Coordinates of C-alpha atoms and ligand atoms in Angstrom, one line a residue:
M1 CA 0.0 0.0 0.0
S2 CA 2.7 2.4 0.9
A3 CA 4.6 1.3 -2.1
L4 CA 1.6 2.0 -4.3
R5 CA 1.3 5.5 -2.6
T6 CA 4.9 6.2 -3.3
L7 CA 4.5 5.1 -6.9
A8 CA 1.4 7.4 -7.3
F9 CA 3.3 10.3 -5.7
L10 CA 6.3 9.7 -8.0
A11 CA 3.9 9.7 -11.0
L12 CA 2.3 12.9 -9.8
I13 CA 5.7 14.6 -9.5
G14 CA 6.6 13.3 -12.9
I15 CA 3.5 14.8 -14.4
A16 CA 4.0 18.0 -12.5
S17 CA 7.6 18.3 -13.6
S18 CA 6.8 17.5 -17.2
Q19 CA 4.2 20.3 -17.2
T20 CA 6.5 22.9 -15.7
S21 CA 9.8 21.9 -17.4
D22 CA 9.1 21.2 -21.1
C23 CA 12.2 20.4 -23.0
S24 CA 10.7 20.9 -26.5
Y25 CA 10.6 24.2 -28.4
G26 CA 6.8 23.6 -28.7
G27 CA 6.3 24.2 -25.0
L28 CA 8.2 27.5 -25.2
L29 CA 6.2 28.6 -28.2
N30 CA 3.0 27.7 -26.4
Y31 CA 4.1 29.7 -23.4
L32 CA 5.0 32.7 -25.7
N33 CA 1.7 32.4 -27.5
L34 CA 3.4 32.0 -30.8
T35 CA 1.7 28.8 -31.9
S36 CA -1.5 30.3 -33.0
T37 CA -1.3 33.3 -35.3
N38 CA -0.7 36.0 -32.8
N39 CA -1.3 39.0 -35.1
V40 CA -0.6 41.6 -32.5
L41 CA 3.1 40.6 -32.4
E42 CA 3.4 40.8 -36.2
I43 CA 1.8 44.1 -36.7
T44 CA 2.8 46.4 -33.9
R45 CA 5.9 47.7 -32.2
P46 CA 6.4 45.3 -29.2
V47 CA 6.1 47.7 -26.2
K48 CA 3.8 47.7 -23.3
N49 CA 3.6 51.4 -23.0
W50 CA 3.5 53.2 -26.4
T51 CA 5.6 56.1 -25.1
T52 CA 8.6 53.7 -24.7
P53 CA 10.8 54.1 -27.8
T54 CA 12.2 50.9 -29.3
L55 CA 16.0 51.0 -29.3
V56 CA 17.4 49.2 -32.4
H57 CA 21.1 48.3 -32.2
L58 CA 22.5 48.1 -35.7
D59 CA 25.8 46.7 -36.8
M60 CA 27.2 46.6 -40.3
L61 CA 30.3 45.0 -41.6
L62 CA 31.8 45.6 -45.0
Y63 CA 32.7 42.3 -46.7
G64 CA 34.0 43.7 -49.9
I65 CA 34.1 46.5 -52.3
L66 CA 33.2 45.0 -55.6
E67 CA 33.1 48.0 -57.9
V68 CA 33.4 51.8 -57.8
D69 CA 31.9 53.5 -60.8
E70 CA 33.2 57.0 -61.1
K71 CA 30.9 57.9 -64.0
S72 CA 27.6 57.1 -62.3
Q73 CA 29.1 57.9 -58.9
T74 CA 28.1 54.6 -57.2
V75 CA 29.9 52.1 -55.1
T76 CA 28.9 48.4 -55.1
S77 CA 29.8 46.6 -51.9
H78 CA 28.9 43.5 -50.1
I79 CA 27.6 44.2 -46.6
W80 CA 26.5 42.1 -43.6
F81 CA 24.2 43.7 -41.1
Q82 CA 22.3 42.7 -38.0
M83 CA 19.6 44.4 -35.9
R84 CA 18.8 43.8 -32.3
W85 CA 15.9 45.2 -30.4
Q86 CA 13.7 44.4 -27.4
N87 CA 10.4 42.6 -27.6
E88 CA 8.7 43.2 -24.2
F89 CA 6.2 40.3 -24.7
L90 CA 8.6 37.5 -25.5
T91 CA 10.6 36.9 -22.3
W92 CA 11.0 33.6 -20.5
N93 CA 13.1 32.0 -17.8
S94 CA 15.4 29.5 -19.4
S95 CA 15.6 27.3 -16.3
D96 CA 11.8 26.7 -16.7
F97 CA 12.4 25.3 -20.2
C98 CA 15.3 22.9 -19.7
G99 CA 17.7 25.8 -20.2
I100 CA 16.6 26.8 -23.7
D101 CA 18.3 30.0 -24.2
M102 CA 17.7 30.6 -27.9
L103 CA 14.7 30.2 -30.1
T104 CA 14.5 30.8 -33.8
I105 CA 11.2 31.5 -35.5
P106 CA 10.2 32.6 -39.0
R107 CA 10.8 36.2 -39.8
S108 CA 7.3 36.8 -40.8
R109 CA 5.9 36.1 -37.3
L110 CA 7.2 39.2 -35.6
W111 CA 7.4 42.9 -36.1
I112 CA 10.6 44.1 -37.6
P113 CA 11.8 47.7 -37.7
D114 CA 11.7 49.2 -41.2
V115 CA 15.3 50.3 -41.3
T116 CA 16.5 51.2 -44.8
I117 CA 19.6 52.7 -46.4
Q118 CA 19.2 56.1 -47.8
E119 CA 21.9 55.9 -50.4
D120 CA 20.7 52.5 -51.6
A121 CA 20.6 52.3 -55.4
S122 CA 20.6 48.5 -55.8
D123 CA 18.0 46.6 -57.6
S124 CA 15.4 44.9 -55.5
G125 CA 16.9 41.4 -55.6
S126 CA 20.1 42.2 -53.9
I127 CA 19.0 41.9 -50.3
Q128 CA 19.1 38.5 -48.7
N129 CA 17.5 38.6 -45.3
S130 CA 17.8 35.5 -43.2
P131 CA 14.4 33.7 -43.2
L132 CA 14.7 33.2 -39.4
I133 CA 15.1 35.6 -36.5
T134 CA 16.5 34.7 -33.1
L135 CA 15.0 35.2 -29.7
I136 CA 16.8 35.1 -26.4
P137 CA 15.2 34.8 -22.9
S138 CA 15.7 38.5 -22.1
G139 CA 13.4 39.4 -24.9
S140 CA 16.0 40.5 -27.4
V141 CA 15.2 39.8 -31.0
L142 CA 18.0 39.4 -33.6
A143 CA 17.6 39.8 -37.3
K144 CA 20.4 39.4 -39.8
G145 CA 20.9 39.9 -43.5
I146 CA 23.4 40.3 -46.2
Q147 CA 23.1 42.6 -49.1
R148 CA 24.9 43.4 -52.3
L149 CA 24.6 47.1 -51.8
T150 CA 25.1 49.6 -54.5
F151 CA 25.0 53.0 -52.9
T152 CA 25.5 56.5 -54.3
C153 CA 28.6 58.3 -53.2
Q154 CA 29.6 61.7 -54.3
M155 CA 33.1 61.3 -55.3
N156 CA 35.8 64.0 -55.5
L157 CA 38.1 63.0 -58.3
F158 CA 40.3 66.1 -58.2
L159 CA 43.3 64.1 -57.1
F160 CA 42.6 61.0 -59.3
P161 CA 44.3 58.5 -59.2
F162 CA 45.6 59.5 -55.8
D163 CA 42.2 60.1 -54.4
I164 CA 40.5 59.1 -51.1
Q165 CA 36.8 58.8 -51.2
H166 CA 34.4 59.4 -48.2
C167 CA 31.2 57.6 -48.7
S168 CA 28.4 57.3 -46.2
I169 CA 25.8 54.7 -45.7
T170 CA 22.9 56.1 -43.8
F171 CA 20.5 53.9 -42.0
T172 CA 17.1 55.5 -41.3
S173 CA 13.5 54.5 -40.7
M174 CA 10.9 55.2 -43.3
N175 CA 8.0 55.4 -41.0
Y176 CA 9.1 55.9 -37.4
N177 CA 10.4 59.1 -36.0
G178 CA 12.8 59.8 -33.3
E179 CA 10.2 59.5 -30.6
T180 CA 9.3 55.9 -31.3
L181 CA 12.5 54.4 -32.7
K182 CA 16.1 54.9 -31.8
L183 CA 19.2 53.7 -33.7
A184 CA 22.4 52.9 -32.0
T185 CA 25.5 50.8 -32.6
T186 CA 27.2 48.4 -30.3
T187 CA 30.7 48.1 -31.7
S188 CA 33.2 50.9 -31.7
D189 CA 34.7 52.5 -34.8
T190 CA 38.1 50.8 -34.4
T191 CA 36.7 47.3 -33.9
L192 CA 34.4 47.8 -36.8
T193 CA 37.3 48.8 -39.0
S194 CA 39.6 46.0 -37.9
I195 CA 36.9 43.4 -38.3
S196 CA 36.0 44.6 -41.7
E197 CA 39.6 44.8 -42.8
R198 CA 40.1 41.2 -41.6
I199 CA 37.1 39.7 -43.3
M200 CA 37.2 41.7 -46.5
I201 CA 37.8 39.3 -49.4
T202 CA 37.5 41.5 -52.4
H203 CA 39.4 44.8 -52.3
G204 CA 39.8 45.4 -56.0
E205 CA 41.7 48.6 -56.5
W206 CA 40.5 50.1 -53.3
Q207 CA 41.8 49.9 -49.8
L208 CA 39.6 50.4 -46.8
K209 CA 41.1 53.1 -44.5
T210 CA 38.5 53.5 -41.8
I211 CA 34.8 53.0 -40.9
E212 CA 33.4 55.6 -38.6
V213 CA 29.9 55.6 -37.1
F214 CA 27.9 58.8 -36.4
N215 CA 24.7 58.6 -34.6
Y216 CA 22.4 61.6 -35.0
T217 CA 20.3 61.6 -31.9
P218 CA 17.1 63.5 -32.3
T219 CA 17.3 66.9 -30.7
Q220 CA 14.5 68.8 -29.1
D221 CA 13.5 70.8 -32.2
N222 CA 14.4 68.1 -34.7
K223 CA 12.5 65.0 -33.4
S224 CA 11.9 63.5 -36.7
E225 CA 15.5 62.9 -37.5
I226 CA 16.8 59.4 -36.9
K227 CA 20.0 58.5 -38.6
L228 CA 22.9 56.1 -38.1
V229 CA 25.7 57.0 -40.5
Y230 CA 28.6 54.7 -41.4
M231 CA 31.3 56.9 -42.9
I232 CA 33.5 54.7 -45.1
K233 CA 36.9 56.0 -46.1
I234 CA 38.5 54.2 -49.0
M235 CA 41.7 54.9 -50.8
R236 CA 42.5 54.1 -54.4
K237 CA 45.6 52.0 -55.2
P238 CA 47.1 54.3 -57.8
M239 CA 49.9 52.2 -59.2
L240 CA 48.0 50.9 -62.3
Y241 CA 47.0 54.4 -63.3
V242 CA 50.5 55.7 -62.8
I243 CA 51.9 52.9 -65.0
N244 CA 49.1 53.1 -67.6
L245 CA 48.5 56.8 -67.9
I246 CA 50.9 59.2 -66.1
I247 CA 54.2 57.6 -67.0
P248 CA 53.4 57.0 -70.7
L249 CA 52.2 60.6 -71.0
L250 CA 55.5 61.8 -69.4
Y251 CA 57.4 59.6 -71.8
F252 CA 55.6 61.0 -74.8
L253 CA 56.5 64.5 -73.6
V254 CA 60.2 63.5 -73.3
L255 CA 60.1 61.9 -76.7
D256 CA 58.7 65.1 -78.1
L257 CA 61.5 67.0 -76.5
A258 CA 64.0 64.5 -77.9
S259 CA 62.5 64.9 -81.4
F260 CA 64.0 68.4 -81.6
F261 CA 67.3 66.7 -82.3
I262 CA 66.0 64.8 -85.4
N263 CA 67.4 66.1 -88.6
E264 CA 65.0 68.6 -90.2
A265 CA 65.8 67.8 -93.7
R266 CA 63.5 64.9 -94.7
G267 CA 60.3 65.7 -92.8
E268 CA 60.8 62.8 -90.5
K269 CA 60.6 65.1 -87.5
L270 CA 57.1 66.3 -88.3
S271 CA 55.7 62.8 -88.9
F272 CA 57.3 61.6 -85.6
K273 CA 55.7 64.4 -83.7
V274 CA 52.3 63.7 -85.3
T275 CA 52.6 60.1 -84.2
I276 CA 53.3 61.2 -80.6
L277 CA 50.2 63.4 -80.8
L278 CA 48.1 60.5 -82.0
S279 CA 49.4 58.2 -79.2
I280 CA 48.5 60.9 -76.6
S281 CA 45.0 61.1 -78.0
V282 CA 44.5 57.4 -77.5
L283 CA 45.4 57.8 -73.8
L284 CA 43.0 60.7 -73.6
L285 CA 40.2 58.4 -74.9
I286 CA 41.0 55.8 -72.2
L287 CA 40.9 58.6 -69.6
Q288 CA 37.6 59.9 -70.9
D289 CA 36.1 56.4 -70.4
M290 CA 36.9 56.5 -66.7
L291 CA 36.1 60.0 -65.5
P292 CA 32.7 61.6 -65.3
S293 CA 32.2 64.8 -67.2
T294 CA 32.1 67.2 -64.4
E295 CA 32.9 70.9 -64.5
V296 CA 33.6 71.5 -60.9
N297 CA 36.9 70.2 -59.5
L298 CA 38.3 69.2 -62.8
P299 CA 40.7 66.3 -62.0
I300 CA 44.3 67.2 -62.1
I301 CA 45.0 64.3 -64.4
A302 CA 42.7 65.9 -67.0
T303 CA 44.6 69.1 -66.8
Y304 CA 47.8 67.1 -67.0
S305 CA 46.9 65.2 -70.1
V306 CA 45.3 68.1 -71.9
T307 CA 48.3 70.3 -71.2
I308 CA 50.7 67.6 -72.6
F309 CA 48.5 67.3 -75.6
T310 CA 48.5 71.0 -76.1
L311 CA 52.3 71.3 -75.7
V312 CA 52.9 68.5 -78.2
G313 CA 50.3 70.1 -80.5
I314 CA 52.2 73.5 -80.3
S315 CA 55.5 71.7 -81.0
V316 CA 53.9 70.1 -84.1
L317 CA 52.9 73.5 -85.3
E318 CA 56.4 74.8 -84.7
A319 CA 57.8 71.9 -86.7
I320 CA 55.4 72.8 -89.5
L321 CA 56.6 76.4 -89.4
V322 CA 60.3 75.4 -89.4
S323 CA 59.7 72.9 -92.3
F324 CA 57.8 75.6 -94.2
L325 CA 60.7 78.1 -93.7
M326 CA 63.2 75.4 -95.0
E327 CA 61.0 74.8 -98.0
L328 CA 60.8 78.5 -98.6
D329 CA 64.5 78.7 -98.4
D330 CA 65.1 75.9 -100.9
Y331 CA 62.5 77.4 -103.2
C332 CA 64.0 80.9 -103.1
G333 CA 67.5 79.5 -103.5
K334 CA 66.5 77.7 -106.7
K335 CA 64.4 80.5 -108.1
T336 CA 67.0 83.3 -107.5
Q337 CA 69.8 81.2 -108.9
S338 CA 68.0 80.3 -112.0
S339 CA 66.6 83.8 -112.5
V340 CA 70.0 85.3 -112.0
K341 CA 71.5 83.0 -114.6
T342 CA 68.9 83.7 -117.2
Q343 CA 68.9 87.4 -116.5
V344 CA 72.7 87.6 -116.8
E345 CA 72.6 85.4 -119.9
I346 CA 69.9 87.4 -121.6
Q347 CA 71.7 90.7 -120.7
L348 CA 75.0 89.4 -122.0
E349 CA 73.5 87.8 -125.1
A350 CA 71.8 91.1 -125.9
D351 CA 75.0 93.0 -125.3
Y352 CA 76.9 90.5 -127.4
H353 CA 74.4 90.7 -130.2
Q354 CA 74.3 94.4 -130.1
E355 CA 78.0 94.6 -130.2
H356 CA 78.1 92.1 -132.9
V357 CA 75.7 94.0 -135.0
E358 CA 77.4 97.2 -134.3
V359 CA 80.7 95.6 -135.3
E360 CA 79.1 94.3 -138.4
E361 CA 77.5 97.6 -139.3
K362 CA 80.2 100.0 -138.5
G363 CA 83.3 98.0 -138.6
Q364 CA 85.2 100.7 -140.3
V365 CA 84.2 103.4 -137.9
N366 CA 85.7 101.7 -134.9
P367 CA 88.7 103.4 -133.4
V368 CA 90.5 100.1 -133.3
P369 CA 90.0 98.4 -136.6
L370 CA 88.9 94.8 -136.4
N371 CA 89.7 93.5 -139.7
S372 CA 90.2 89.8 -139.3
Q373 CA 88.4 86.7 -138.0
S374 CA 91.1 86.0 -135.3
D375 CA 90.4 89.4 -133.7
H376 CA 86.7 88.6 -133.7
N377 CA 87.3 85.3 -132.0
L378 CA 89.5 87.0 -129.4
L379 CA 86.8 89.5 -128.6
R380 CA 84.3 86.7 -128.3
L381 CA 86.6 84.9 -125.8
I382 CA 86.9 88.0 -123.7
L383 CA 83.1 88.3 -123.8
E384 CA 82.7 84.8 -122.6
E385 CA 85.2 85.5 -119.7
V386 CA 83.3 88.6 -118.7
K387 CA 80.0 86.8 -118.9
A388 CA 81.3 84.0 -116.6
A389 CA 82.8 86.4 -114.1
R390 CA 79.6 88.5 -114.0
Q391 CA 77.5 85.4 -113.6
E392 CA 79.6 84.1 -110.8
A393 CA 79.7 87.3 -108.9
G394 CA 75.9 87.8 -109.3
S395 CA 75.0 84.4 -108.2
Q396 CA 77.3 84.6 -105.1
D397 CA 75.8 87.9 -104.2
K398 CA 72.2 86.6 -104.4
D399 CA 73.0 83.4 -102.6
K400 CA 74.4 85.3 -99.6
R401 CA 71.5 87.6 -99.4
K402 CA 68.3 85.7 -100.0
P403 CA 68.1 81.9 -99.4
G404 CA 70.3 81.8 -96.2
R405 CA 68.0 84.2 -94.5
Y406 CA 65.1 81.8 -94.2
K407 CA 67.3 79.0 -93.1
R408 CA 68.8 81.0 -90.4
L409 CA 65.4 82.3 -89.3
A410 CA 64.2 78.6 -89.1
E411 CA 67.2 77.7 -87.0
I412 CA 66.8 80.6 -84.7
T413 CA 63.0 79.9 -84.3
D414 CA 63.8 76.2 -83.6
S415 CA 66.4 77.0 -80.9
V416 CA 64.4 79.7 -79.2
F417 CA 61.3 77.5 -79.3
F418 CA 63.2 74.6 -77.9
V419 CA 64.5 76.6 -74.9
L420 CA 61.1 78.0 -74.2
Y421 CA 59.4 74.7 -74.6
L422 CA 61.9 73.0 -72.3
L423 CA 61.3 75.7 -69.7
T424 CA 57.6 75.4 -70.0
V425 CA 57.7 71.6 -69.6
I426 CA 59.9 71.8 -66.5
I427 CA 57.7 74.4 -64.9
F428 CA 54.6 72.4 -65.8
L429 CA 55.9 69.2 -64.4
I430 CA 57.0 70.8 -61.1
Y431 CA 53.6 72.5 -60.8
M432 CA 51.8 69.2 -61.4
Y433 CA 54.1 67.4 -58.8
I434 CA 53.4 70.1 -56.2
L435 CA 49.7 70.1 -56.9
W436 CA 49.4 66.3 -56.6
C437 CA 51.7 65.7 -53.7
E438 CA 50.6 68.6 -51.5
N439 CA 47.1 67.4 -51.7
C440 CA 48.0 63.8 -51.2
I441 CA 49.9 64.7 -48.0
A442 CA 47.0 66.8 -46.8
N443 CA 44.6 64.0 -47.6
D444 CA 46.7 61.4 -45.8
N445 CA 46.9 63.6 -42.7
H446 CA 43.2 64.3 -42.8
Ligands
NAG501 C1 -0.6 34.1 -23.8 O1 -2.0 34.3 -24.0 C2 -2.7 34.1 -22.8 C3 -4.2 34.3 -23.1 O2 -4.4 35.0 -24.2 C4 -2.3 35.2 -21.7 O3 -2.9 35.0 -20.6 C5 -0.8 35.1 -21.5 O4 -0.3 36.1 -20.6 C6 -0.1 35.1 -22.8 N1 1.4 34.9 -22.6 C7 2.3 35.8 -22.9 C8 3.7 35.4 -22.6 O5 2.1 36.8 -23.5
NAG502 C1 3.7 55.2 -20.0 O1 4.9 55.9 -19.9 C2 4.8 57.2 -19.6 C3 6.2 57.9 -19.7 O2 7.2 57.0 -19.4 C4 4.3 57.3 -18.1 O3 4.1 58.6 -17.8 C5 3.0 56.6 -18.1 O4 2.5 56.5 -16.7 C6 3.1 55.2 -18.6 N1 1.8 54.6 -18.6 C7 1.6 53.3 -18.1 C8 0.2 52.8 -18.2 O5 2.5 52.7 -17.5
NAG503 C1 14.3 31.6 -13.2 O1 13.7 30.5 -12.4 C2 14.6 30.1 -11.4 C3 13.9 28.9 -10.6 O2 12.5 28.9 -10.9 C4 14.8 31.3 -10.4 O3 15.7 30.9 -9.4 C5 15.5 32.4 -11.2 O4 15.6 33.5 -10.4 C6 14.6 32.8 -12.4 N1 15.3 33.8 -13.2 C7 14.7 34.9 -13.6 C8 15.6 35.8 -14.4 O5 13.6 35.2 -13.3
NAG504 C1 16.5 68.7 -38.8 O1 17.4 67.9 -39.4 C2 17.5 68.0 -40.8 C3 18.5 67.1 -41.4 O2 19.7 67.1 -40.7 C4 17.8 69.5 -41.2 O3 17.8 69.6 -42.6 C5 16.8 70.4 -40.6 O4 17.1 71.7 -40.8 C6 16.7 70.2 -39.1 N1 15.6 71.0 -38.5 C7 15.7 71.7 -37.5 C8 14.5 72.5 -37.0 O5 16.8 71.8 -36.9

């Protein structure tokens, strides 16, 4: 009898303990009233007193920078984020439920704050929210998600390719104001940066400098404003652009300078310079593909390449001028020489004929009588001599005066231009160097 009583007592205890301490999730769901569709928990902010604001702790990690589009001013990145807030109705004592300290339920069963990113320009399919959310005994609810985020970022490309971009990702609520929803972050800036740096897989041409978090708490007169801003500072790795753009342009400029030492004579200099000009224009096309057409803060590299293009263009013009002067010189030389000859010849011929006729006509009247053929021949010989001498003297005179002048002019032009050009190039390069480096240093310290 006593044994039976003990048995019954034990059974009773068993029933009692199985009722109070349920080790399945079902019991906990029952306790939390989540088995039947509890609409209230899905549709309203889970607070007992509506004046209590819901504090949402938000953490974001940057997994990768996939693409930076300078033309459309967008950055495509890969982010991971989690939100944690308090649900006042879903608390339990874990020792009552076999120590269950975590419960996952479908996302659709609970209210979730409508936090969105202001700068988001992604297409709709890029968010991947976890289908489940996690509850813990104290009433905290945890929702996680990953997103391929394309966000707008106003870029300053003045220092391209040595630029550092400051982009912000602003979390805000579409419907709640500062009185009902608050945003905060749990991790500090330095932890956030170091974690992101460690986990980042794809860097591309960018290096993450820092991530800073700014929390705009609503002020007395600006209650509607709730914002959590992640300021991301990324630095471009400039080496590729230095190798692909800046150094080739510099080489072209040096080649153009060197081309002044090419012999003028055969027009090779001009064609060489034109080839350099064409090569630079190809590089300009590449550059145009990369940079947006903005009028404010024109990138230094644009000034750099256009100035080099202009310099080479001017030097081509100068080469054309010099070659024209040379041509003119040749032309004048030939023309004057031939014209001198003919003129002299005609003159002499005329003189000769005149004399001849005169001799023929009034042979007897001459003070010195020319009576024989040998005398005539002698005179003719003298005439030839005089003709040659006159011709020589005349042509020498012309040569000295006319054709040499253009050639010298061309040479002087070339020398003066070369000196000026070299000076301009040196000053320009120093100016570019200062402009770029000063700003780089300022940017680094900033
Ligand atoms: C679950 O619902 C019952 C009845 O509607 C209520 O008495 C109980 O307090 C609810 N439990 C919780 C945890 O809200
Ligand atoms: C709700 O909260 C407000 C402000 O905290 C308080 O004044 C009020 O008494 C609370 N109401 C209830 C029913 O607890
Ligand atoms: C949970 O329940 C145990 C035993 O029933 C109790 O000792 C403990 O204080 C409770 N914890 C909380 C947080 O209520
Ligand atoms: C509230 O904040 C917004 C955004 O920062 C600002 O534009 C606005 O001027 C502020 N209003 C007041 C009254 O301070």
